[in-house]
């Protein structure tokens, strides 16, 4: 059975474009790897489009740069390879800590300290001299291990073959502009583009590509959902979005919780603003279409008016956005949660991603109605 059916009320005679948009979030990215694993396990139609920033760009490269049937295995290999147990002796004697409680809280915090002090093999390493040579940008860590790992784990020929469209967002450090590399628009993506999208200042040094100094895509759009929603075309869109920073939360009780909440708001609200902009656009398109119907035929036939109406109608396809949100556990490491690479935490995040995607697919299969934010734009929240 096709697990990815359109929501009730959407036109079903058109073929759907199926997309997956992946958020940045460093170690939180294990959640979106689990979400993709559940999506693939459901056996639905293949994805047409992958878009991501930072950790989402890494996941998109691992998916698109490997053949079907090996993608989940490759994602699992990646995340198992960057895991680090902060208390190996205790784990050997007692096993991994429980899901919550004082032991788990201390374990998670120790994992963050380990990652910040020693780096993560296969991902990043501390710079011996944070202030580099003249002409280089200062940073605390070097992403060269990630660059080498991507070269081994991703077939960039396959990624650029057109089998699946891939778009990766970066940010120009000097101009502040978002710079997107999109295979659907002729870009050739290499490991350096993925690493640039992951270079969060001042932790990681930006990468110079084609004369531009590029850094983490999350600095401009951590969830580049607009790339999919704004694409012209007649096909309806079903877009799964994995958001690693929750815009909705609870009242902070500690200073660390306040800092963690600030990070969630800074990145999570980017997605909210993108959706609000698309709501206004869809409403405007619907209004233009309604007014156009009231124009006399002779006026609509005038070349300039007809051209304007075609321009307004361009890309006016129906879109259903399925939002999968990550919610950090009470005993996660607060502000440092993005650097918790402990095996227990990565395992829990992967499983949470799988569970959230299975819930989303079940609700779609059951025909659960999504919220109509505007004519032609519906959102199903799974958080």
Coordinates of C-alpha atoms in Angstrom, one line a residue:
X1 CA 0.0 0.0 0.0
X2 CA 1.2 3.5 -0.8
X3 CA 1.9 5.0 2.7
X4 CA 2.2 8.5 1.4
X5 CA -1.3 9.4 0.1
X6 CA -2.3 13.0 -0.2
X7 CA -4.5 14.6 2.4
X8 CA -8.2 14.7 1.8
X9 CA -9.2 17.7 -0.4
X10 CA -6.0 17.7 -2.5
X11 CA -6.1 17.1 -6.2
X12 CA -5.2 13.4 -6.7
X13 CA -5.1 13.2 -10.5
X14 CA -1.6 14.8 -10.6
X15 CA 1.6 12.9 -9.7
X16 CA 3.1 14.1 -6.4
X17 CA 6.5 15.3 -5.9
X18 CA 7.8 13.7 -2.7
X19 CA 10.4 15.5 -0.7
X20 CA 12.3 15.2 2.5
X21 CA 13.8 18.3 4.1
X22 CA 16.3 17.8 6.9
X23 CA 17.4 20.2 9.6
X24 CA 20.8 21.0 11.0
X25 CA 21.5 20.0 14.6
X26 CA 24.9 18.3 14.9
X27 CA 24.4 15.2 17.1
X28 CA 20.6 15.7 17.0
X29 CA 20.9 14.4 13.4
X30 CA 20.6 10.8 14.6
X31 CA 16.8 11.6 14.9
X32 CA 16.4 12.3 11.2
X33 CA 18.5 9.3 10.3
X34 CA 16.0 7.2 12.2
X35 CA 13.1 9.0 10.5
X36 CA 14.5 8.2 7.1
X37 CA 15.0 4.5 8.1
X38 CA 11.2 4.3 9.0
X39 CA 10.3 6.0 5.8
X40 CA 12.3 3.6 3.7
X41 CA 11.0 0.6 5.7
X42 CA 7.4 1.7 4.9
X43 CA 8.0 0.8 1.2
X44 CA 6.4 3.9 -0.3
X45 CA 7.4 5.5 -3.6
X46 CA 11.0 6.8 -3.7
X47 CA 11.8 10.4 -2.8
X48 CA 12.1 12.9 -5.6
X49 CA 14.0 15.5 -3.7
X50 CA 16.2 15.8 -0.6
X51 CA 17.1 19.2 0.9
X52 CA 19.1 20.0 4.0
X53 CA 21.5 22.1 5.9
X54 CA 24.3 21.2 8.2
X55 CA 23.6 17.7 9.7
X56 CA 20.7 17.5 7.3
X57 CA 23.1 18.1 4.4
X58 CA 25.2 15.2 5.6
X59 CA 22.2 12.9 5.9
X60 CA 21.0 13.9 2.4
X61 CA 24.4 13.1 0.9
X62 CA 24.5 9.7 2.6
X63 CA 21.1 8.9 1.3
X64 CA 21.4 10.2 -2.3
X65 CA 25.0 9.0 -2.6
X66 CA 24.2 5.3 -1.9
X67 CA 22.0 2.8 -3.7
X68 CA 18.5 1.9 -2.5
X69 CA 18.8 -0.9 0.0
X70 CA 22.1 0.3 1.4
X71 CA 21.1 3.8 2.5
X72 CA 19.9 3.0 6.0
X73 CA 23.0 0.7 6.6
X74 CA 25.2 3.6 5.6
X75 CA 23.4 6.1 7.9
X76 CA 23.7 3.6 10.7
X77 CA 27.4 3.1 10.0
X78 CA 28.0 6.9 10.1
X79 CA 26.3 7.4 13.4
X80 CA 27.8 4.3 15.0
X81 CA 31.2 5.6 13.8
X82 CA 30.9 8.9 15.5
X83 CA 29.5 7.6 18.8
X84 CA 31.7 7.9 21.9
X85 CA 31.1 6.3 25.3
X86 CA 32.2 8.8 28.0
X87 CA 32.2 6.1 30.7
X88 CA 33.4 2.9 29.0
X89 CA 34.4 1.1 32.2
X90 CA 31.0 1.7 33.8
X91 CA 29.3 0.7 30.6
X92 CA 31.3 -2.5 30.5
X93 CA 30.3 -3.4 34.1
X94 CA 26.8 -2.2 34.2
X95 CA 25.7 -1.6 30.6
X96 CA 24.2 1.7 29.3
X97 CA 22.4 3.9 31.7
X98 CA 18.5 4.0 31.8
X99 CA 16.6 6.5 29.7
X100 CA 16.3 9.0 32.6
X101 CA 17.5 9.8 36.0
X102 CA 20.6 11.2 37.7
X103 CA 22.9 8.5 36.2
X104 CA 21.7 9.2 32.7
X105 CA 22.0 13.0 33.2
X106 CA 25.6 12.7 34.4
X107 CA 26.4 10.3 31.5
X108 CA 25.0 12.8 28.9
X109 CA 26.9 15.7 30.4
X110 CA 30.1 13.7 30.4
X111 CA 29.5 12.8 26.7
X112 CA 29.3 16.5 25.9
X113 CA 32.5 17.3 27.8
X114 CA 34.2 14.5 26.0
X115 CA 33.1 15.8 22.6
X116 CA 34.1 19.4 23.3
X117 CA 37.4 18.5 24.7
X118 CA 38.5 15.7 22.4
X119 CA 36.4 16.1 19.3
X120 CA 34.8 13.2 17.5
X121 CA 36.7 10.7 15.3
X122 CA 35.4 10.8 11.7
X123 CA 33.7 14.1 12.3
X124 CA 35.8 16.9 13.8
X125 CA 39.0 17.4 15.8
X126 CA 40.2 20.3 18.0
X127 CA 42.5 22.8 16.4
X128 CA 45.8 23.0 18.1
X129 CA 45.9 26.7 17.4
X130 CA 42.3 28.2 17.3
X131 CA 43.9 31.4 15.9
X132 CA 45.2 30.1 12.5
X133 CA 47.7 31.4 10.0
X134 CA 47.1 34.7 8.2
X135 CA 44.2 34.4 5.7
X136 CA 42.5 31.5 7.6
X137 CA 39.3 32.0 9.6
X138 CA 39.6 31.3 13.4
X139 CA 37.7 28.2 14.7
X140 CA 37.9 25.8 17.6
X141 CA 37.6 22.6 15.5
X142 CA 38.6 21.3 12.1
X143 CA 36.1 19.4 9.9
X144 CA 38.8 17.6 7.9
X145 CA 37.7 14.2 9.4
X146 CA 34.2 14.7 8.1
X147 CA 35.5 15.6 4.6
X148 CA 37.6 12.4 4.4
X149 CA 34.7 10.3 5.7
X150 CA 32.2 11.7 3.2
X151 CA 34.7 10.8 0.4
X152 CA 34.7 7.2 1.6
X153 CA 31.0 6.8 2.3
X154 CA 29.3 8.8 -0.4
X155 CA 29.3 8.1 -4.2
X156 CA 29.1 11.7 -5.4
X157 CA 28.7 10.5 -9.0
X158 CA 25.4 8.9 -7.9
X159 CA 24.4 11.9 -5.9
X160 CA 24.8 14.1 -8.9
X161 CA 23.3 11.7 -11.4
X162 CA 19.8 13.1 -11.1
X163 CA 18.3 9.9 -9.6
X164 CA 17.2 12.1 -6.6
X165 CA 17.4 15.8 -6.6
X166 CA 19.6 17.2 -3.9
X167 CA 19.7 20.8 -2.6
X168 CA 22.2 21.8 0.1
X169 CA 22.1 25.2 1.8
X170 CA 25.1 27.2 3.0
X171 CA 25.7 30.8 4.1
X172 CA 28.1 33.3 2.7
X173 CA 30.1 34.5 5.7
X174 CA 30.9 37.9 4.1
X175 CA 27.6 38.9 2.5
X176 CA 25.2 37.0 4.7
X177 CA 23.4 35.5 1.7
X178 CA 22.1 32.0 1.6
X179 CA 23.9 30.0 -1.1
X180 CA 22.2 26.9 -2.4
X181 CA 23.8 24.1 -4.4
X182 CA 20.9 22.3 -6.2
X183 CA 21.5 19.4 -8.6
X184 CA 18.1 20.1 -10.1
X185 CA 19.5 23.5 -11.3
X186 CA 22.8 22.1 -12.6
X187 CA 25.0 22.3 -9.5
X188 CA 27.6 19.6 -8.9
X189 CA 27.8 18.8 -5.2
X190 CA 31.0 17.4 -3.7
X191 CA 32.1 16.6 -0.2
X192 CA 33.4 20.2 0.3
X193 CA 29.9 21.6 -0.2
X194 CA 28.5 19.3 2.5
X195 CA 31.2 20.3 4.9
X196 CA 30.7 23.9 4.2
X197 CA 27.0 23.5 5.0
X198 CA 28.1 22.0 8.4
X199 CA 30.7 24.7 9.3
X200 CA 28.9 26.4 12.2
X201 CA 30.9 29.5 13.3
X202 CA 32.9 29.9 15.5
X203 CA 33.1 26.2 16.2
X204 CA 34.0 25.1 12.7
X205 CA 36.0 26.9 10.1
X206 CA 34.1 27.9 6.9
X207 CA 35.1 26.6 3.5
X208 CA 36.0 28.7 0.5
X209 CA 34.2 27.5 -2.7
X210 CA 34.1 29.3 -6.0
X211 CA 35.5 32.4 -4.4
X212 CA 32.9 32.6 -1.6
X213 CA 33.6 31.9 2.1
X214 CA 30.7 29.5 3.0
X215 CA 29.5 28.4 6.4
X216 CA 26.7 26.5 8.1
X217 CA 23.4 26.7 6.2
X218 CA 21.5 26.9 9.5
X219 CA 22.8 30.5 9.9
X220 CA 20.4 31.5 7.1
X221 CA 17.8 28.7 6.9
X222 CA 18.2 25.7 9.2
X223 CA 15.3 24.0 7.5
X224 CA 15.3 25.0 3.8
X225 CA 11.7 24.1 3.3
X226 CA 11.1 27.1 1.0
X227 CA 13.3 25.5 -1.7
X228 CA 10.7 22.8 -2.2
X229 CA 7.5 24.9 -1.7
X230 CA 8.7 27.7 -4.0
X231 CA 9.6 25.4 -6.9
X232 CA 7.5 26.1 -10.0
X233 CA 5.5 23.2 -11.4
X234 CA 2.1 21.7 -11.8
X235 CA 2.7 18.7 -9.5
X236 CA 1.3 18.6 -6.0
X237 CA 3.9 18.3 -3.3
X238 CA 4.1 16.0 -0.2
X239 CA 7.0 17.2 1.9
X240 CA 8.3 15.6 5.0
X241 CA 10.2 18.0 7.2
X242 CA 12.4 16.9 10.1
X243 CA 12.8 19.8 12.6
X244 CA 15.5 19.2 15.3
X245 CA 14.8 22.4 17.3
X246 CA 11.3 22.7 18.9
X247 CA 9.7 26.1 18.6
X248 CA 7.2 25.0 21.3
X249 CA 8.6 24.2 24.7
X250 CA 8.1 24.7 28.4
X251 CA 9.1 27.3 31.0
X252 CA 12.8 27.1 31.7
X253 CA 13.7 26.3 35.4
X254 CA 17.4 26.6 35.2
X255 CA 20.0 28.8 33.5
X256 CA 21.1 25.9 31.3
X257 CA 17.5 25.3 30.4
X258 CA 17.1 28.9 29.4
X259 CA 20.2 28.7 27.2
X260 CA 18.9 25.5 25.6
X261 CA 15.5 27.1 25.0
X262 CA 17.2 30.1 23.3
X263 CA 18.8 27.7 20.8
X264 CA 15.6 26.0 20.1
X265 CA 13.8 29.3 19.5
X266 CA 16.6 30.8 17.3
X267 CA 16.6 27.8 14.9
X268 CA 13.0 26.5 15.3
X269 CA 11.4 29.8 14.6
X270 CA 13.1 30.0 11.3
X271 CA 10.9 27.2 10.1
X272 CA 7.8 29.0 11.5
X273 CA 8.7 32.2 9.6
X274 CA 9.1 30.2 6.3
X275 CA 5.7 28.7 6.7
X276 CA 4.1 32.0 7.5
X277 CA 5.6 33.5 4.4
X278 CA 4.2 30.6 2.3
X279 CA 0.8 31.1 3.9
X280 CA 0.7 34.7 2.8
X281 CA 1.8 33.7 -0.7
X282 CA -0.8 31.0 -1.1
X283 CA -3.5 33.3 0.1
X284 CA -2.4 36.0 -2.4
X285 CA -2.4 33.5 -5.2
X286 CA -5.9 32.4 -4.4
X287 CA -7.1 36.0 -4.2
X288 CA -5.5 36.8 -7.6
X289 CA -7.1 33.8 -9.1
X290 CA -10.5 34.8 -7.7
X291 CA -10.1 38.4 -9.1
X292 CA -9.0 37.0 -12.4
X293 CA -12.2 35.1 -12.8
X294 CA -14.2 38.3 -12.4
X295 CA -12.3 40.1 -15.2
X296 CA -14.0 40.4 -18.5
X297 CA -12.7 37.9 -21.1
X298 CA -11.4 40.7 -23.3
X299 CA -9.3 42.0 -20.4
X300 CA -7.9 38.6 -19.5
X301 CA -6.9 38.1 -23.1
X302 CA -4.8 41.2 -23.3
X303 CA -1.1 40.0 -23.6
X304 CA 0.2 42.0 -20.6
X305 CA -2.7 40.9 -18.3
X306 CA -2.4 37.3 -19.5
X307 CA 1.3 37.3 -18.8
X308 CA 0.8 38.7 -15.3
X309 CA -1.9 36.1 -14.5
X310 CA 0.4 33.3 -15.8
X311 CA 3.2 34.7 -13.6
X312 CA 0.9 34.8 -10.5
X313 CA -0.3 31.2 -11.2
X314 CA 3.2 29.8 -11.7
X315 CA 3.9 27.3 -9.0
X316 CA 0.4 27.3 -7.6
X317 CA 0.4 23.6 -6.8
X318 CA -1.1 22.1 -3.7
X319 CA 1.4 21.2 -0.9
X320 CA 1.0 19.0 2.2
X321 CA 3.8 19.5 4.7
X322 CA 4.3 16.8 7.4
X323 CA 6.3 18.3 10.3
X324 CA 8.2 15.9 12.4
X325 CA 9.6 17.6 15.5
X326 CA 12.3 16.4 17.9
X327 CA 11.7 16.8 21.6
X328 CA 14.7 16.5 23.8
X329 CA 14.3 14.4 26.9
X330 CA 14.3 16.0 30.4
X331 CA 17.7 14.5 31.2
X332 CA 19.4 15.6 27.9
X333 CA 22.4 17.8 28.3
X334 CA 20.7 21.2 27.9
X335 CA 22.6 23.6 25.8
X336 CA 25.2 21.0 25.0
X337 CA 22.7 18.4 23.7
X338 CA 23.9 18.9 20.1
X339 CA 27.3 17.6 21.3
X340 CA 26.0 14.5 23.1
X341 CA 27.4 11.7 20.9
X342 CA 27.0 9.0 23.5
X343 CA 25.8 5.6 22.2
X344 CA 22.8 5.6 24.5
X345 CA 21.6 9.1 23.3
X346 CA 22.2 8.4 19.6
X347 CA 20.3 5.2 19.9
X348 CA 17.4 6.9 21.6
X349 CA 17.3 9.7 19.0
X350 CA 17.4 7.2 16.2
X351 CA 14.5 5.2 17.7
X352 CA 12.5 8.4 18.4
X353 CA 12.9 9.4 14.7
X354 CA 11.7 6.0 13.6
X355 CA 8.7 6.2 16.0
X356 CA 7.8 9.8 14.8
X357 CA 7.9 8.9 11.1
X358 CA 5.8 5.7 11.7
X359 CA 3.3 7.9 13.5
X360 CA 3.2 10.3 10.6
X361 CA 2.8 7.6 8.0
X362 CA 0.1 6.0 10.0
X363 CA -1.8 9.2 10.2
X364 CA -1.5 9.8 6.5
X365 CA -2.6 6.3 5.7
X366 CA -5.6 6.8 8.0
X367 CA -6.5 9.9 6.0
X368 CA -6.2 12.1 9.0
X369 CA -7.0 15.7 8.0
X370 CA -4.2 18.1 8.1
X371 CA -4.6 21.8 9.0
X372 CA -5.4 24.0 6.0
X373 CA -3.3 27.1 6.6
X374 CA -4.2 28.6 3.2
X375 CA -5.7 27.5 -0.1
X376 CA -3.5 24.7 -1.4
X377 CA -1.3 24.6 1.7
X378 CA -1.9 22.0 4.5
X379 CA 0.3 21.1 7.5
X380 CA 0.2 17.9 9.6
X381 CA 2.1 18.4 12.8
X382 CA 3.7 15.2 14.4
X383 CA 5.5 16.2 17.5

